[in-house]
Amino acid sequence: MASLTVRSPDGKVRAVALHKRITSIGRGPDNDIPLEDSAVPDSALHVTFDGTRYEVGSLGATFHVNGKKRDSHALATGDVVRVGGTELTFAREDAPRAPAPSALTPHRDAVASPETADSHTTELPGVPGRELAMLRRLTAFSERLLGLYDVDRILESLMDEAIEVTRADKGFLILMESGDPRVKVARNVARENIEDAVEKLSDSIIAKVVKDQKPLIVADAVDAPEFKASESVVNLRVHSVMCVPLMHKGDLFGVIYVGNDRLVNRFEPKSADMLTIFAAQASLVLQNAMLVNDLKLDVTELRRKLEDQRYGDIVGACQGMRDVYKRIDKIAPTDISVLITGETGTGKELIARELHRRSPRVKGPFITINCGAIPENLLESELFGHVKGAFTGAVATKAGKFQAAIGGTLFLDEIGEMPLQLQVKLLRALQEKIVYKVGDNRGEPVDIRVVAATNKVLEDEVKRNTFREDLYYRLNVVTLKLPPLRERGEDVVVLGKFFLHKYSREFGSRAKGFTPSAAVSMKKYGWPGNIRELENRIKKAVVLSDKPLLGPDDLDLKPENLEPIMPLLQAKEEFQKRYINEVLARNNGNRTKTAKDLGVDPRTIFRHLEKLEAEKTGRPLPPEEGDELL
C-alpha cells in the first residue's frame, strides 16, 4: 500500500492512503484528496497506479518533485511533490527501501562498488554485507530505470550495471530475433561500446544457455571439456564467463553474457545468483520499456495513417468522402454557390470551412448563421442588420452577417428552416449582391460567397411549397452530399480512434484503444446521430472508464442497441419497395413507364401500389397469383 503525507500551508499534516487506480488531488471538494490551499486550482494533480508503479501527473497545475518542475513523474519512496503551498510526501510500504543514512549505515548512493561493501554496510541476519549492498544497488538501479523508456539507453545502463555488479571486464546483452541471438549492446568496464562485438564472445556458451534456459558459469572455458573444442573459445582464449537467460512469462527472449579474458575462476555461484536476480529485474524493466516503445510506434503509425485519411480537418477516406473531396478541389477556387446536404451530425460545417480554406477568400472571414436556431422575427436583423429605432429594442445601428462576411464566406446552416417571407429577401440579396438593413432603404453592396447546408430534401420542400424553387436553384448550383456514418465503413473506427486520442490527452485518461468487439459493434451500429453521436459516446467513455481498452459496454453499444439483422427475404422486399417508389417518383407516378423502365409486367407495379394502400389503411390485401418479382 502507498500513501501521501499532506502538509498544508498552515502546518497541518495528514496521511492519505492511495487505494485507487486514479487519485485526484485539488482544491475542489470532489477530489479524492481535497487540499486547503488557495494557491491550488480546483483540479490540480492525479496519481495513477498501473499495478506496478505510481505516477503523478498534472491536470493543469504546475508542480515540483524534489525541487524540480515536472509534467509527470514516476514516484519513489521519499519523493516530495509540491503544488502551491502544499507538500505531499510519497511512501510505499511494499517497495524495498534502503536504510536512512547514519554513522553506522551509509546511504545506498555512498556504496561505491561491491569491493568496498563489506567494510561499509551493516549486515542483515543471514545476508552477507556484499550481497546486501548489491541487492540495494539493484533495487536503486531498477527504480531509476522504471521512468526511462529509451530502449537503447536502458540496454547500455543494464550492461554497465551488470559488469560492475559481477566485476567483469566486458558484457554483452543479446536478444532473440526470429529465434536467433543478436548482440544489441557490447560494453567494457570503462562504460564504452565494444567494436566488432560478435567476434568477442563465445557462441557455443550462448547456445547452451539458450538451449537449457539456465544460468551457466565457466571457470576457464579453454580447459572446460564441453567448450575447449569450440572454435570461438579457442580463437578468443576465453577464460571466465558467466551467462544467464532473460525470461518473460516463461519464454526466453535474451541472455546477459559477462566475461573476463585475463582471469580464471573470476565468477562464483553467488555471482551467478546475483546476476540471475539482476536479470529478472532487468527483464521487467526492459519489457516495460519495449512495451512503451511499441505503443509509441503504434501511435506514430496511427498518426501517419490518420494523416493519410485526412482532408484538412476532415477525417475519413471511404469512397463517398473521397468523391466529396474531389468536388471540393474543383469548386473551392471559384465563387460558385454550394449546397451541402446530409443527415444531422455528418459534418456539414466542416465541409463548408474546408471550402473556405481552399478558396481565394481564405484570408477573409468565415461567418456562420444557423437559420433554424434564431426566431423568425430576429432572423432578418441577424442576416442583414438593422438601423437604430427600426424596432423596439434597436437602440443602435448594427451590421448583419452579410456585412460581416464581406471578402469571405457566409455559411447558412439549416437553410431549409428559413421562413418563406425571408426567403424572398435572401433571394434578392443573392441576386443583386446588395443588402438592406431592417428599417433602412439604402442598399449596401456585399462581396461574399454563400455556402448553404440542410438535412432536409429541398426538392420535397419545394413540392410542399415550404421552400422557394427560385431560391433553391440559386443556392444549389453545386451539391455536396455527405454520406451518413453508417455507410462509411472503416471510417467509423478511424474517427473513433481520432476522438479517443483527442479526449484521452484532454482528460488524462488511461484509455488508449478499442477492443476487437468494440470495433465490430461500432461498424454494426446505425449511428442515427452520425459523427456527433460517435464523438459524444467516446468522450463519455473516456471520462468514465479506467481501462486501457474500451469495450462495447463502455460505448453503450450493447447487442440490444444494434440494428437487428433482417432476414434476406425481408431485405429483398424492402429494397424492392424502396426502388419501385424511387422510379415511380422519377416518372412522376406514371405506372406504365415505370414498369417498362424496370422491365416488369405492369401488374407488378399495380400490385405494389395496392400493397402500399393496404399498409396505409390496414385492410387485408387479397391474394393474387402470378405476381412477377423484380
PDB file of N, CA and C in Angstrom, residues 298-337:
ATOM      1  N   ASP A 298       3.151   2.461 -32.321  1.00  0.00           N
ATOM      2  CA  ASP A 298       1.754   2.313 -32.745  1.00  0.00           C
ATOM      3  C   ASP A 298       1.095   3.683 -32.903  1.00  0.00           C
ATOM      4  N   VAL A 299       1.380   4.584 -31.937  1.00  0.00           N
ATOM      5  CA  VAL A 299       0.798   5.928 -32.021  1.00  0.00           C
ATOM      6  C   VAL A 299       1.324   6.662 -33.247  1.00  0.00           C
ATOM      7  N   THR A 300       2.648   6.511 -33.502  1.00  0.00           N
ATOM      8  CA  THR A 300       3.236   7.144 -34.684  1.00  0.00           C
ATOM      9  C   THR A 300       2.607   6.609 -35.957  1.00  0.00           C
ATOM     10  N   GLU A 301       2.431   5.283 -36.002  1.00  0.00           N
ATOM     11  CA  GLU A 301       1.822   4.670 -37.183  1.00  0.00           C
ATOM     12  C   GLU A 301       0.373   5.119 -37.324  1.00  0.00           C
ATOM     13  N   LEU A 302      -0.328   5.214 -36.179  1.00  0.00           N
ATOM     14  CA  LEU A 302      -1.726   5.675 -36.214  1.00  0.00           C
ATOM     15  C   LEU A 302      -1.800   7.098 -36.746  1.00  0.00           C
ATOM     16  N   ARG A 303      -0.866   7.944 -36.281  1.00  0.00           N
ATOM     17  CA  ARG A 303      -0.862   9.326 -36.766  1.00  0.00           C
ATOM     18  C   ARG A 303      -0.591   9.374 -38.270  1.00  0.00           C
ATOM     19  N   ARG A 304       0.346   8.519 -38.721  1.00  0.00           N
ATOM     20  CA  ARG A 304       0.654   8.505 -40.155  1.00  0.00           C
ATOM     21  C   ARG A 304      -0.571   8.071 -40.956  1.00  0.00           C
ATOM     22  N   LYS A 305      -1.226   6.999 -40.486  1.00  0.00           N
ATOM     23  CA  LYS A 305      -2.423   6.535 -41.184  1.00  0.00           C
ATOM     24  C   LYS A 305      -3.523   7.588 -41.140  1.00  0.00           C
ATOM     25  N   LEU A 306      -3.597   8.278 -39.987  1.00  0.00           N
ATOM     26  CA  LEU A 306      -4.628   9.296 -39.844  1.00  0.00           C
ATOM     27  C   LEU A 306      -4.389  10.426 -40.840  1.00  0.00           C
ATOM     28  N   GLU A 307      -3.108  10.804 -41.014  1.00  0.00           N
ATOM     29  CA  GLU A 307      -2.807  11.851 -41.987  1.00  0.00           C
ATOM     30  C   GLU A 307      -3.180  11.410 -43.390  1.00  0.00           C
ATOM     31  N   ASP A 308      -2.966  10.096 -43.672  1.00  0.00           N
ATOM     32  CA  ASP A 308      -3.334   9.579 -44.991  1.00  0.00           C
ATOM     33  C   ASP A 308      -4.844   9.605 -45.202  1.00  0.00           C
ATOM     34  N   GLN A 309      -5.587   9.571 -44.098  1.00  0.00           N
ATOM     35  CA  GLN A 309      -7.036   9.504 -44.190  1.00  0.00           C
ATOM     36  C   GLN A 309      -7.700  10.826 -43.810  1.00  0.00           C
ATOM     37  N   ARG A 310      -6.909  11.914 -43.901  1.00  0.00           N
ATOM     38  CA  ARG A 310      -7.441  13.234 -43.574  1.00  0.00           C
ATOM     39  C   ARG A 310      -7.486  14.106 -44.815  1.00  0.00           C
ATOM     40  N   TYR A 311      -8.413  15.026 -44.782  1.00  0.00           N
ATOM     41  CA  TYR A 311      -8.521  16.047 -45.814  1.00  0.00           C
ATOM     42  C   TYR A 311      -8.717  17.351 -45.060  1.00  0.00           C
ATOM     43  N   GLY A 312      -7.593  18.049 -44.773  1.00  0.00           N
ATOM     44  CA  GLY A 312      -7.672  19.201 -43.886  1.00  0.00           C
ATOM     45  C   GLY A 312      -8.060  18.754 -42.488  1.00  0.00           C
ATOM     46  N   ASP A 313      -9.136  19.312 -41.959  1.00  0.00           N
ATOM     47  CA  ASP A 313      -9.626  18.921 -40.633  1.00  0.00           C
ATOM     48  C   ASP A 313     -10.629  17.779 -40.697  1.00  0.00           C
ATOM     49  N   ILE A 314     -10.871  17.256 -41.895  1.00  0.00           N
ATOM     50  CA  ILE A 314     -11.881  16.208 -42.072  1.00  0.00           C
ATOM     51  C   ILE A 314     -11.193  14.853 -42.062  1.00  0.00           C
ATOM     52  N   VAL A 315     -11.709  13.938 -41.231  1.00  0.00           N
ATOM     53  CA  VAL A 315     -11.145  12.602 -41.116  1.00  0.00           C
ATOM     54  C   VAL A 315     -12.049  11.619 -41.850  1.00  0.00           C
ATOM     55  N   GLY A 316     -11.466  10.791 -42.691  1.00  0.00           N
ATOM     56  CA  GLY A 316     -12.246   9.777 -43.406  1.00  0.00           C
ATOM     57  C   GLY A 316     -11.736   9.581 -44.813  1.00  0.00           C
ATOM     58  N   ALA A 317     -11.759   8.321 -45.258  1.00  0.00           N
ATOM     59  CA  ALA A 317     -11.229   8.017 -46.588  1.00  0.00           C
ATOM     60  C   ALA A 317     -12.106   7.028 -47.343  1.00  0.00           C
ATOM     61  N   CYS A 318     -13.384   6.887 -46.961  1.00  0.00           N
ATOM     62  CA  CYS A 318     -14.268   6.000 -47.715  1.00  0.00           C
ATOM     63  C   CYS A 318     -14.521   6.619 -49.095  1.00  0.00           C
ATOM     64  N   GLN A 319     -15.030   5.796 -50.011  1.00  0.00           N
ATOM     65  CA  GLN A 319     -15.198   6.280 -51.381  1.00  0.00           C
ATOM     66  C   GLN A 319     -16.148   7.463 -51.453  1.00  0.00           C
ATOM     67  N   GLY A 320     -17.217   7.443 -50.651  1.00  0.00           N
ATOM     68  CA  GLY A 320     -18.175   8.543 -50.662  1.00  0.00           C
ATOM     69  C   GLY A 320     -17.518   9.860 -50.279  1.00  0.00           C
ATOM     70  N   MET A 321     -16.628   9.831 -49.262  1.00  0.00           N
ATOM     71  CA  MET A 321     -15.949  11.056 -48.844  1.00  0.00           C
ATOM     72  C   MET A 321     -14.883  11.462 -49.854  1.00  0.00           C
ATOM     73  N   ARG A 322     -14.223  10.502 -50.464  1.00  0.00           N
ATOM     74  CA  ARG A 322     -13.223  10.842 -51.493  1.00  0.00           C
ATOM     75  C   ARG A 322     -13.885  11.568 -52.668  1.00  0.00           C
ATOM     76  N   ASP A 323     -15.100  11.139 -52.995  1.00  0.00           N
ATOM     77  CA  ASP A 323     -15.829  11.836 -54.069  1.00  0.00           C
ATOM     78  C   ASP A 323     -16.124  13.282 -53.670  1.00  0.00           C
ATOM     79  N   VAL A 324     -16.463  13.481 -52.394  1.00  0.00           N
ATOM     80  CA  VAL A 324     -16.718  14.841 -51.902  1.00  0.00           C
ATOM     81  C   VAL A 324     -15.440  15.670 -51.990  1.00  0.00           C
ATOM     82  N   TYR A 325     -14.290  15.085 -51.591  1.00  0.00           N
ATOM     83  CA  TYR A 325     -13.022  15.822 -51.625  1.00  0.00           C
ATOM     84  C   TYR A 325     -12.674  16.255 -53.053  1.00  0.00           C
ATOM     85  N   LYS A 326     -12.916  15.361 -54.012  1.00  0.00           N
ATOM     86  CA  LYS A 326     -12.608  15.700 -55.413  1.00  0.00           C
ATOM     87  C   LYS A 326     -13.437  16.892 -55.876  1.00  0.00           C
ATOM     88  N   ARG A 327     -14.706  16.924 -55.472  1.00  0.00           N
ATOM     89  CA  ARG A 327     -15.571  18.040 -55.878  1.00  0.00           C
ATOM     90  C   ARG A 327     -15.129  19.332 -55.193  1.00  0.00           C
ATOM     91  N   ILE A 328     -14.707  19.225 -53.940  1.00  0.00           N
ATOM     92  CA  ILE A 328     -14.226  20.424 -53.241  1.00  0.00           C
ATOM     93  C   ILE A 328     -13.016  20.997 -53.959  1.00  0.00           C
ATOM     94  N   ASP A 329     -12.073  20.110 -54.360  1.00  0.00           N
ATOM     95  CA  ASP A 329     -10.878  20.582 -55.078  1.00  0.00           C
ATOM     96  C   ASP A 329     -11.247  21.363 -56.332  1.00  0.00           C
ATOM     97  N   LYS A 330     -12.334  20.951 -56.993  1.00  0.00           N
ATOM     98  CA  LYS A 330     -12.719  21.607 -58.245  1.00  0.00           C
ATOM     99  C   LYS A 330     -13.469  22.922 -58.021  1.00  0.00           C
ATOM    100  N   ILE A 331     -14.331  22.960 -57.005  1.00  0.00           N
ATOM    101  CA  ILE A 331     -15.204  24.128 -56.853  1.00  0.00           C
ATOM    102  C   ILE A 331     -14.671  25.155 -55.869  1.00  0.00           C
ATOM    103  N   ALA A 332     -13.715  24.778 -54.991  1.00  0.00           N
ATOM    104  CA  ALA A 332     -13.215  25.718 -53.981  1.00  0.00           C
ATOM    105  C   ALA A 332     -12.616  26.971 -54.602  1.00  0.00           C
ATOM    106  N   PRO A 333     -11.846  26.880 -55.689  1.00  0.00           N
ATOM    107  CA  PRO A 333     -11.226  28.107 -56.238  1.00  0.00           C
ATOM    108  C   PRO A 333     -12.231  29.071 -56.876  1.00  0.00           C
ATOM    109  N   THR A 334     -13.475  28.669 -57.050  1.00  0.00           N
ATOM    110  CA  THR A 334     -14.473  29.509 -57.704  1.00  0.00           C
ATOM    111  C   THR A 334     -15.341  30.197 -56.658  1.00  0.00           C
ATOM    112  N   ASP A 335     -16.230  31.080 -57.115  1.00  0.00           N
ATOM    113  CA  ASP A 335     -17.191  31.737 -56.220  1.00  0.00           C
ATOM    114  C   ASP A 335     -18.585  31.137 -56.362  1.00  0.00           C
ATOM    115  N   ILE A 336     -18.642  29.943 -56.930  1.00  0.00           N
ATOM    116  CA  ILE A 336     -19.912  29.303 -57.207  1.00  0.00           C
ATOM    117  C   ILE A 336     -20.628  28.966 -55.900  1.00  0.00           C
ATOM    118  N   SER A 337     -21.971  29.084 -55.878  1.00  0.00           N
ATOM    119  CA  SER A 337     -22.755  28.754 -54.685  1.00  0.00           C
ATOM    120  C   SER A 337     -22.821  27.238 -54.509  1.00  0.00           C
TER     121      SER A 337
END
